[in-house]
Tab-separated table of C-alpha atoms and ligand atoms in Angstrom:
chain	number	residue	atom	x	y	z
A	81	MET	CA	0.000	0.000	0.000
A	82	LYS	CA	1.255	3.494	-0.860
A	83	ILE	CA	1.239	5.765	2.212
A	84	GLY	CA	2.547	9.304	2.493
A	85	ILE	CA	1.858	13.025	2.311
A	86	ASP	CA	-1.592	13.800	0.944
A	87	LYS	CA	-1.663	17.507	1.798
A	88	ILE	CA	0.726	20.046	3.268
A	89	GLY	CA	-0.104	23.480	4.668
A	90	PHE	CA	2.117	26.201	6.099
A	91	TYR	CA	1.732	29.291	8.252
A	92	THR	CA	4.156	31.940	9.424
A	93	PRO	CA	3.399	35.157	11.373
A	94	HIS	CA	2.808	38.476	9.617
A	95	MET	CA	6.048	40.170	10.704
A	96	TYR	CA	9.729	39.732	9.928
A	97	VAL	CA	13.072	41.467	10.304
A	98	GLU	CA	15.667	41.717	7.521
A	99	THR	CA	18.903	39.988	8.499
A	100	GLU	CA	20.859	42.789	6.815
A	101	ASP	CA	19.286	45.289	9.239
A	102	LEU	CA	19.986	42.941	12.134
A	103	ALA	CA	23.632	42.641	11.079
A	104	VAL	CA	24.055	46.427	10.925
A	105	ALA	CA	22.478	46.798	14.391
A	106	ARG	CA	24.792	44.104	15.776
A	107	ASN	CA	27.869	45.639	14.133
A	108	ILE	CA	28.385	42.591	11.920
A	109	GLU	CA	29.245	42.551	8.212
A	110	PRO	CA	25.808	41.784	6.531
A	111	GLY	CA	27.400	39.173	4.220
A	112	LYS	CA	27.951	36.968	7.258
A	113	PHE	CA	24.171	36.678	7.762
A	114	THR	CA	22.997	36.718	4.138
A	115	ILE	CA	25.770	34.511	2.662
A	116	GLY	CA	27.680	32.913	5.566
A	117	ILE	CA	24.455	31.892	7.352
A	118	GLY	CA	22.243	32.115	4.264
A	119	GLN	CA	19.244	33.865	5.842
A	120	GLU	CA	17.509	36.876	4.300
A	121	ARG	CA	14.711	37.374	6.828
A	122	ILE	CA	13.531	35.890	10.087
A	123	ALA	CA	9.868	35.639	11.046
A	124	VAL	CA	8.853	37.484	14.220
A	125	PRO	CA	5.778	36.200	16.081
A	126	PRO	CA	3.423	38.547	17.947
A	127	ILE	CA	2.481	37.581	21.515
A	128	THR	CA	-0.853	36.353	20.074
A	129	GLN	CA	0.813	33.440	18.232
A	130	ASP	CA	2.024	30.340	20.018
A	131	ALA	CA	2.668	26.772	18.820
A	132	VAL	CA	-1.051	25.939	18.928
A	133	SER	CA	-2.284	28.943	16.957
A	134	LEU	CA	0.546	28.670	14.414
A	135	ALA	CA	-0.333	25.013	13.790
A	136	ALA	CA	-4.072	25.667	13.675
A	137	ASN	CA	-3.559	28.410	11.074
A	138	ALA	CA	-1.400	26.039	8.981
A	139	ALA	CA	-4.051	23.314	9.115
A	140	LEU	CA	-6.971	25.641	8.432
A	141	GLU	CA	-6.075	26.169	4.780
A	142	ILE	CA	-5.842	22.488	3.839
A	143	LEU	CA	-8.620	20.584	5.630
A	144	THR	CA	-11.935	19.821	3.919
A	145	ASP	CA	-14.975	18.451	5.756
A	146	GLU	CA	-14.116	15.042	4.285
A	147	ASP	CA	-10.593	15.218	5.776
A	148	LYS	CA	-12.023	16.218	9.167
A	149	GLU	CA	-14.282	13.196	9.126
A	150	ALA	CA	-11.445	10.805	8.140
A	151	ILE	CA	-8.749	12.145	10.485
A	152	ASP	CA	-8.647	9.981	13.604
A	153	TYR	CA	-5.064	10.634	14.749
A	154	VAL	CA	-3.549	14.058	15.515
A	155	ILE	CA	0.145	14.136	16.306
A	156	PHE	CA	1.505	17.506	17.421
A	157	ALA	CA	5.286	17.783	17.115
A	158	THR	CA	6.780	20.722	18.991
A	159	GLU	CA	9.538	21.869	21.293
A	160	SER	CA	7.586	25.052	22.099
A	161	GLY	CA	4.948	23.242	24.152
A	162	ILE	CA	2.446	25.267	26.170
A	163	ASP	CA	1.636	22.777	28.924
A	164	HIS	CA	3.522	19.997	30.691
A	165	SER	CA	0.439	17.735	30.772
A	166	LYS	CA	-2.159	18.509	28.163
A	167	ALA	CA	-1.270	17.791	24.525
A	168	ALA	CA	-1.350	20.764	22.150
A	169	SER	CA	-3.226	18.536	19.677
A	170	ILE	CA	-6.343	18.685	21.868
A	171	TYR	CA	-6.598	22.457	21.403
A	172	ILE	CA	-6.196	21.864	17.652
A	173	HIS	CA	-8.873	19.189	17.722
A	174	GLN	CA	-11.319	21.701	19.173
A	175	LEU	CA	-10.249	24.694	17.046
A	176	LEU	CA	-10.566	22.733	13.793
A	177	GLY	CA	-13.720	20.848	14.728
A	178	LEU	CA	-12.256	17.377	14.247
A	179	ASN	CA	-14.028	14.054	14.646
A	180	ARG	CA	-14.613	13.062	18.303
A	181	ASN	CA	-13.221	9.558	17.660
A	182	THR	CA	-9.669	10.831	17.382
A	183	ARG	CA	-6.445	9.923	19.147
A	184	SER	CA	-4.579	13.160	20.049
A	185	ILE	CA	-1.004	13.299	21.307
A	186	GLU	CA	2.052	15.548	21.460
A	187	VAL	CA	5.557	14.283	20.643
A	188	LYS	CA	8.958	15.801	21.380
A	189	GLN	CA	12.515	15.320	20.182
A	190	ALA	CA	13.778	18.756	19.190
A	191	CYS	CA	13.517	19.373	15.428
A	192	TYR	CA	13.153	15.669	14.632
A	193	SER	CA	9.682	15.013	16.048
A	194	ALA	CA	7.520	15.833	13.007
A	195	THR	CA	9.359	13.033	11.215
A	196	ALA	CA	8.603	10.719	14.136
A	197	GLY	CA	4.960	11.787	13.761
A	198	ILE	CA	4.915	10.962	10.052
A	199	GLN	CA	6.469	7.541	10.641
A	200	MET	CA	3.989	6.784	13.459
A	201	ALA	CA	1.151	7.858	11.177
A	202	ARG	CA	2.369	5.499	8.432
A	203	GLY	CA	2.039	2.584	10.854
A	204	HIS	CA	-1.444	3.743	11.823
A	205	ILE	CA	-2.582	4.051	8.187
A	206	ALA	CA	-1.125	0.618	7.349
A	207	LEU	CA	-3.429	-0.841	10.036
A	208	ASN	CA	-6.376	1.466	9.217
A	209	PRO	CA	-6.223	2.279	5.481
A	210	GLU	CA	-9.420	4.366	5.492
A	211	SER	CA	-8.082	6.712	8.181
A	212	LYS	CA	-6.084	9.878	7.790
A	213	ALA	CA	-3.624	11.342	10.274
A	214	LEU	CA	-2.876	15.026	10.856
A	215	ILE	CA	0.728	15.841	11.766
A	216	LEU	CA	1.546	19.334	13.016
A	217	GLY	CA	5.045	20.720	13.349
A	218	ALA	CA	4.970	24.149	15.019
A	219	ASP	CA	7.612	26.150	16.832
A	220	ILE	CA	8.997	29.516	17.797
A	221	SER	CA	12.791	29.517	17.697
A	222	ARG	CA	14.279	31.805	20.365
A	223	TYR	CA	17.973	32.129	21.207
A	224	GLY	CA	17.994	35.631	22.662
A	225	LEU	CA	18.956	39.133	21.582
A	226	GLN	CA	22.605	39.613	20.631
A	227	THR	CA	23.444	35.909	20.741
A	228	SER	CA	25.189	34.106	17.883
A	229	GLY	CA	22.026	32.069	17.342
A	230	GLU	CA	19.836	35.190	17.018
A	231	VAL	CA	20.053	35.306	13.229
A	232	THR	CA	18.810	31.694	13.078
A	233	GLN	CA	15.534	32.427	14.896
A	234	GLY	CA	12.135	32.082	13.200
A	235	ALA	CA	8.540	30.999	13.737
A	236	GLY	CA	6.003	28.959	11.835
A	237	ALA	CA	4.179	25.703	11.363
A	238	VAL	CA	3.464	22.998	8.847
A	239	ALA	CA	0.348	20.821	8.813
A	240	ILE	CA	0.581	17.500	6.997
A	241	VAL	CA	-2.161	15.011	6.195
A	242	VAL	CA	-0.833	11.441	5.937
A	243	SER	CA	-3.037	8.933	4.131
A	244	ALA	CA	-3.124	5.906	1.831
A	245	ASP	CA	-2.807	6.754	-1.890
A	246	PRO	CA	-1.429	10.231	-1.077
A	247	LYS	CA	-1.725	12.992	-3.648
A	248	ILE	CA	1.697	14.590	-3.107
A	249	MET	CA	4.428	12.142	-2.066
A	250	THR	CA	4.663	8.542	-0.911
A	251	VAL	CA	7.100	7.875	1.922
A	252	GLU	CA	9.228	4.823	1.192
A	253	SER	CA	10.656	2.090	3.351
A	254	PRO	CA	13.167	1.392	4.631
A	255	SER	CA	14.468	4.457	6.369
A	256	VAL	CA	17.573	4.665	8.525
A	257	TYR	CA	17.779	6.411	11.870
A	258	GLN	CA	20.092	6.833	14.840
A	259	THR	CA	20.317	8.265	18.364
A	260	GLU	CA	23.282	9.650	20.309
A	261	ASP	CA	23.192	11.468	23.654
A	262	VAL	CA	24.828	14.837	22.889
A	263	MET	CA	24.388	18.311	24.403
A	264	ASP	CA	24.552	20.350	21.212
A	265	PHE	CA	21.280	22.241	21.793
A	266	TRP	CA	18.680	22.022	24.553
A	267	ARG	CA	16.174	24.137	26.491
A	268	PRO	CA	15.811	23.511	30.229
A	269	LEU	CA	12.282	23.793	31.685
A	270	TYR	CA	13.093	27.136	33.313
A	271	SER	CA	14.270	28.865	30.132
A	272	ASP	CA	12.314	30.361	27.241
A	273	THR	CA	15.450	30.564	25.088
A	274	ALA	CA	17.603	27.703	23.813
A	275	PHE	CA	21.065	26.811	25.089
A	276	VAL	CA	23.417	25.846	22.274
A	277	GLN	CA	26.977	24.837	21.570
A	278	GLY	CA	26.819	26.237	18.044
A	279	LYS	CA	29.925	24.845	16.343
A	280	TYR	CA	29.486	21.458	18.043
A	281	SER	CA	25.860	21.319	16.813
A	282	VAL	CA	27.033	21.984	13.253
A	283	ASP	CA	29.601	19.160	13.471
A	284	LYS	CA	27.030	16.756	14.943
A	285	TYR	CA	24.479	17.597	12.246
A	286	ILE	CA	26.959	16.964	9.431
A	287	GLY	CA	28.258	13.780	11.101
A	288	PHE	CA	24.728	12.402	11.474
A	289	PHE	CA	23.917	13.169	7.846
A	290	GLN	CA	27.076	11.540	6.507
A	291	GLU	CA	26.615	8.409	8.622
A	292	LEU	CA	22.931	8.032	7.805
A	293	PHE	CA	23.371	8.672	4.105
A	294	ALA	CA	26.158	6.069	3.943
A	295	GLU	CA	23.987	3.623	5.890
A	296	TYR	CA	21.032	4.283	3.581
A	297	THR	CA	23.009	3.728	0.380
A	298	LYS	CA	24.495	0.524	1.856
A	299	LYS	CA	21.059	-0.765	2.825
A	300	THR	CA	19.163	0.173	-0.354
A	301	SER	CA	21.832	0.768	-3.017
A	302	VAL	CA	20.006	4.046	-3.755
A	303	GLY	CA	22.700	6.660	-4.390
A	304	LEU	CA	23.041	10.294	-5.438
A	305	SER	CA	22.147	9.505	-9.063
A	306	ASP	CA	18.781	8.079	-7.986
A	307	LEU	CA	17.757	11.236	-6.140
A	308	GLU	CA	16.318	14.302	-7.843
A	309	ALA	CA	16.938	16.353	-4.699
A	310	ILE	CA	18.084	15.957	-1.100
A	311	LEU	CA	16.085	17.950	1.422
A	312	PHE	CA	17.423	18.938	4.817
A	313	HIS	CA	16.273	20.149	8.181
A	314	LEU	CA	17.315	23.799	7.743
A	315	PRO	CA	18.134	25.623	10.998
A	316	TYR	CA	19.641	28.140	8.542
A	317	THR	CA	20.073	27.483	4.859
A	318	LYS	CA	23.890	27.340	4.819
A	319	MET	CA	23.695	24.359	7.205
A	320	GLY	CA	21.986	22.158	4.594
A	321	LEU	CA	24.341	23.357	1.874
A	322	LYS	CA	27.390	22.421	3.960
A	323	ALA	CA	25.974	18.942	4.614
A	324	LEU	CA	25.021	18.427	0.962
A	325	LYS	CA	28.447	19.523	-0.286
A	326	SER	CA	30.095	17.081	2.114
A	327	VAL	CA	28.707	14.129	0.104
A	328	LEU	CA	29.201	15.685	-3.338
A	329	GLU	CA	32.995	15.630	-3.428
A	330	ASP	CA	33.177	12.413	-5.474
A	331	ALA	CA	29.881	12.903	-7.318
A	332	ASN	CA	29.710	13.241	-11.103
A	333	GLU	CA	29.050	16.679	-12.609
A	334	ALA	CA	25.419	15.957	-13.546
A	335	ASP	CA	24.530	14.847	-10.016
A	336	LYS	CA	26.334	17.824	-8.482
A	337	GLU	CA	24.598	20.290	-10.770
A	338	ARG	CA	21.117	18.815	-10.255
A	339	LEU	CA	21.374	18.418	-6.492
A	340	LEU	CA	22.829	21.899	-5.954
A	341	ALA	CA	20.228	23.542	-8.228
A	342	ASN	CA	17.368	21.764	-6.475
A	343	PHE	CA	18.834	22.575	-3.068
A	344	ASP	CA	18.712	26.211	-4.116
A	345	THR	CA	14.975	25.933	-4.805
A	346	SER	CA	14.391	23.970	-1.579
A	347	LYS	CA	15.892	26.672	0.640
A	348	LYS	CA	13.897	29.672	-0.637
A	349	TYR	CA	11.034	29.623	1.878
A	350	ASN	CA	13.390	28.768	4.752
A	351	ALA	CA	15.709	31.669	3.867
A	352	THR	CA	12.857	34.116	4.383
A	353	VAL	CA	11.200	32.486	7.434
A	354	GLY	CA	14.104	31.225	9.579
A	355	ASN	CA	14.292	28.124	11.722
A	356	ILE	CA	10.857	26.716	12.520
A	357	TYR	CA	12.436	23.696	14.257
A	358	THR	CA	10.038	20.717	13.814
A	359	GLY	CA	8.587	22.033	10.570
A	360	SER	CA	11.826	23.137	8.881
A	361	LEU	CA	12.465	20.000	6.798
A	362	TYR	CA	8.871	20.032	5.542
A	363	LEU	CA	8.993	23.753	4.791
A	364	SER	CA	11.998	22.946	2.629
A	365	LEU	CA	10.036	20.157	0.903
A	366	LEU	CA	7.259	22.676	0.256
A	367	SER	CA	9.763	25.179	-1.083
A	368	LEU	CA	11.053	22.601	-3.575
A	369	LEU	CA	7.621	21.372	-4.643
A	370	GLU	CA	6.120	24.843	-5.031
A	371	GLY	CA	9.239	26.477	-6.493
A	372	ASN	CA	10.478	23.959	-9.073
A	373	THR	CA	9.386	23.995	-12.709
A	374	ASN	CA	11.134	20.828	-13.868
A	375	ILE	CA	10.685	17.972	-11.384
A	376	ASP	CA	8.353	15.372	-12.847
A	377	PRO	CA	6.043	13.087	-10.913
A	378	GLY	CA	7.785	9.806	-10.212
A	379	ALA	CA	10.977	11.603	-9.089
A	380	ARG	CA	12.542	10.344	-5.861
A	381	VAL	CA	13.756	12.805	-3.201
A	382	GLY	CA	15.829	12.141	-0.071
A	383	LEU	CA	14.948	13.760	3.257
A	384	PHE	CA	17.315	14.278	6.194
A	385	SER	CA	15.674	14.973	9.526
A	386	TYR	CA	17.816	16.075	12.500
A	387	GLY	CA	16.844	16.976	16.037
A	388	SER	CA	19.527	18.074	18.461
A	389	GLY	CA	20.160	15.950	21.437
A	390	ALA	CA	20.245	13.997	19.047
A	391	VAL	CA	18.134	11.858	16.698
A	392	GLY	CA	18.483	11.751	12.924
A	393	GLU	CA	16.713	9.915	10.114
A	394	PHE	CA	17.206	9.617	6.363
A	395	PHE	CA	14.388	8.415	4.133
A	396	THR	CA	13.038	8.892	0.645
A	397	GLY	CA	9.748	9.837	-0.994
A	398	VAL	CA	8.347	9.582	-4.521
A	399	LEU	CA	6.382	12.486	-6.034
A	400	GLN	CA	2.897	11.510	-7.159
A	401	PRO	CA	1.075	12.160	-10.470
A	402	ASN	CA	-0.247	15.760	-10.643
A	403	TYR	CA	1.323	16.616	-7.275
A	404	ARG	CA	1.463	20.299	-8.273
A	405	GLU	CA	-2.340	20.505	-8.402
A	406	HIS	CA	-2.532	19.719	-4.690
A	407	LEU	CA	-0.240	22.483	-3.427
A	408	TYR	CA	-1.149	25.931	-2.087
A	409	LYS	CA	1.640	27.795	-3.879
A	410	GLU	CA	-0.208	31.072	-4.504
A	411	GLN	CA	-1.519	31.325	-0.946
A	412	HIS	CA	1.977	30.709	0.451
A	413	GLU	CA	3.641	33.222	-1.859
A	414	GLN	CA	0.985	35.775	-0.983
A	415	MET	CA	1.341	35.161	2.749
A	416	LEU	CA	5.107	35.708	2.526
A	417	ALA	CA	4.750	38.783	0.303
A	418	ASN	CA	2.114	40.420	2.538
A	419	ARG	CA	4.228	40.407	5.697
A	420	THR	CA	5.284	43.610	7.453
A	421	ALA	CA	8.958	44.509	7.865
A	422	LEU	CA	9.984	45.529	11.387
A	423	THR	CA	12.882	47.735	12.338
A	424	VAL	CA	15.379	46.097	14.677
A	425	ALA	CA	13.992	48.177	17.569
A	426	GLU	CA	10.451	46.977	16.784
A	427	TYR	CA	11.652	43.357	16.546
A	428	GLU	CA	13.402	43.687	19.924
A	429	ALA	CA	10.207	45.057	21.464
A	430	GLN	CA	8.248	42.083	20.081
A	431	PHE	CA	10.912	39.675	21.351
A	432	ASN	CA	10.663	41.136	24.846
A	433	ASP	CA	6.851	41.204	24.829
A	434	THR	CA	6.407	37.870	26.589
A	435	LEU	CA	3.741	36.510	28.902
A	436	PRO	CA	4.396	37.103	32.612
A	437	VAL	CA	5.256	33.808	34.335
A	438	ALA	CA	2.371	32.109	36.187
A	439	VAL	CA	-0.183	34.711	35.169
A	440	GLU	CA	-3.733	33.767	36.147
A	441	ASN	CA	-5.700	36.112	33.884
A	442	ILE	CA	-4.660	38.185	30.882
A	443	ASP	CA	-6.285	39.457	27.675
A	444	LEU	CA	-4.079	39.751	24.597
A	445	PRO	CA	-4.571	42.201	21.685
A	446	THR	CA	-5.763	39.777	18.980
A	447	ASP	CA	-7.105	42.704	16.911
A	448	LYS	CA	-3.496	43.609	16.054
A	449	ASP	CA	-2.829	40.137	14.600
A	450	PRO	CA	-4.289	39.446	11.119
A	451	ALA	CA	-4.177	35.659	11.675
A	452	THR	CA	-7.509	33.808	11.658
A	453	ILE	CA	-6.630	31.875	14.801
A	454	CYS	CA	-4.934	33.640	17.703
A	455	PHE	CA	-3.864	32.971	21.263
A	456	ALA	CA	-6.215	35.364	23.068
A	457	GLY	CA	-4.972	35.177	26.632
A	458	ILE	CA	-5.393	33.274	29.887
A	459	LYS	CA	-8.475	32.900	32.052
A	460	ASP	CA	-8.218	31.146	35.433
A	461	HIS	CA	-4.879	29.649	34.287
A	462	MET	CA	-6.505	28.244	31.120
A	463	ARG	CA	-5.266	29.311	27.688
A	464	GLN	CA	-7.867	30.914	25.434
A	465	TYR	CA	-7.881	30.865	21.628
A	466	VAL	CA	-10.077	32.743	19.158
A	467	ARG	CA	-11.092	31.736	15.695
A	468	LYS	CA	-12.122	34.973	13.972
A	469	ASP	CA	-13.883	33.356	11.002
A	470	GLN	CA	-16.603	31.770	13.150
F	244	HMG	P1	28.905	32.168	14.440
F	244	HMG	O1	30.039	31.731	15.280
F	244	HMG	O2	28.383	33.532	14.721
F	244	HMG	O3	29.289	32.183	12.904
F	244	HMG	O4	27.727	31.155	14.591
F	244	HMG	P2	30.597	31.660	12.175
F	244	HMG	O5	31.764	32.430	12.619
F	244	HMG	O6	30.650	30.164	12.223
F	244	HMG	O7	30.254	32.133	10.683
F	244	HMG	C1	29.192	31.569	9.978
F	244	HMG	C2	29.580	31.535	8.511
F	244	HMG	O8	29.610	32.866	7.993
F	244	HMG	C3	30.976	30.957	8.240
F	244	HMG	O9	30.884	30.170	7.061
F	244	HMG	C4	31.810	32.204	7.969
F	244	HMG	O10	32.955	31.958	7.170
F	244	HMG	C5	30.791	33.046	7.230
F	244	HMG	P3	31.157	28.563	7.091
F	244	HMG	O11	32.527	28.386	7.616
F	244	HMG	O12	30.123	28.002	8.047
F	244	HMG	O13	30.973	28.140	5.702
F	244	HMG	N1	31.100	34.492	7.174
F	244	HMG	C6	30.868	35.253	6.088
F	244	HMG	N2	30.380	34.948	4.876
F	244	HMG	C7	30.251	35.972	3.973
F	244	HMG	N3	30.584	37.255	4.248
F	244	HMG	C8	31.079	37.602	5.454
F	244	HMG	C9	31.247	36.575	6.449
F	244	HMG	N4	31.683	36.560	7.730
F	244	HMG	C10	31.583	35.266	8.178
F	244	HMG	N5	31.399	38.874	5.727
F	244	HMG	C11	26.215	29.327	14.338
F	244	HMG	C12	27.107	30.342	13.617
F	244	HMG	C13	25.442	28.538	13.292
F	244	HMG	C14	27.104	28.393	15.152
F	244	HMG	C15	25.220	30.105	15.274
F	244	HMG	O14	24.375	30.916	14.499
F	244	HMG	C16	24.359	29.191	16.136
F	244	HMG	O15	24.757	28.748	17.188
F	244	HMG	N6	23.111	28.891	15.658
F	244	HMG	C17	22.174	28.020	16.379
F	244	HMG	C18	22.542	26.544	16.325
F	244	HMG	C19	22.304	25.912	14.987
F	244	HMG	O16	21.511	26.370	14.172
F	244	HMG	N7	22.957	24.758	14.745
F	244	HMG	C20	22.760	24.008	13.520
F	244	HMG	C21	22.888	22.502	13.709
F	244	HMG	S1	21.913	21.887	15.055
F	244	HMG	C22	20.285	21.820	14.445
F	244	HMG	O17	20.089	21.948	13.271
F	244	HMG	C23	19.175	21.634	15.409
F	244	HMG	C24	18.377	22.877	15.757
F	244	HMG	O18	17.502	23.214	14.711
F	244	HMG	C25	17.607	22.674	17.083
F	244	HMG	C26	16.685	21.481	17.197
F	244	HMG	O19	16.974	20.374	16.773
F	244	HMG	O20	15.656	21.668	17.865
F	244	HMG	C27	19.264	24.081	15.974
């Protein structure tokens, strides 16, 4: 049975800061951010967007009534969780009006967990071929003002429907995966910004990719020539390029040219949004699918998922007939084009506009946020969301 990605939606907040402006404000040569890091813009979330609202907005654009009836598994992948107990997927279940007979959970392993969600969903669909699963990958990446990670911040979500006979891409077996206990990036419970050993995280990422790609080719005999593109988790776009180049040294010219050109297409959305952690790999997939003009159905793509800490996985997918007809290219391009540019001072004010700790009651200014679904505040310690279209 063919199982894979049937639909994929995306949402990012309505504000961003140019990395060139950020570089000037930080007294750094702009080329370091735009070329050395490979980021043009980073998304800036208002206080009225959290992981739940980002994910709900991403799912809103793709779900039909038929999908809502068929979805019986919601897997919310995030490292920006809003509650230690209650799964973020339950808020989504309510906001989207999903079927009552649904299993709803939240999964965590840094940026890797959306991939875990997709693989869990494949098992579920294999046992229940009529079902569909909704996977959400939503995060706000925060390192702190004037840190070396600052330029790699971002915010956004992807929403993916996994089903039998998918319209966009089948996910193939086998895949290869590995775990190693490393402290390259983590966020203790008491901190709302990440701790990172930057250079170490880069080395670990590349090491994981090289090992997994070698393992995959050994196991399947699928090599560079069999892949139209290799997609990466993109904490910043230069990271994927470095990893890709590390396996191209002995490649033939045709493979090098194709894989580098397609990487270029696959990084476009990420370069203007920033790191969205769990959703980054799938934002890059979307960037490739919506941006390419020459990749035919039937093409095979490789996907490298990495979550610090660390877990990695390499797997492949095959693009389905007429996959282009099932994308939301215009809506995504419009959403990115309609965003508002912030000055660095405005971005810093947004960054510092956080919820007081342990607040019992608060109302948030949802009228300033053009998103359909917003985090509206807290009432008696319970988070409140609004859906403006109802
Ligand atoms: P840094 O020390 O500020 O930068 O931090 P650098 O000195 O390494 O320079 C970056 C690049 O800019 C270098 O190129 C420079 O040569 C170049 P490279 O050697 O890498 O090819 N450069 C210039 N280029 C053009 N013009 C110039 C110029 N000047 C310098 N004028 C670092 C960089 C990525 C370490 C930092 O931003 C950081 O810590 N980021 C956060 C961690 C991160 O993203 N790690 C990636 C791997 S881990 C991961 O992906 C998981 C993650 O998503 C979390 C999760 O799983 O949940 C992060």
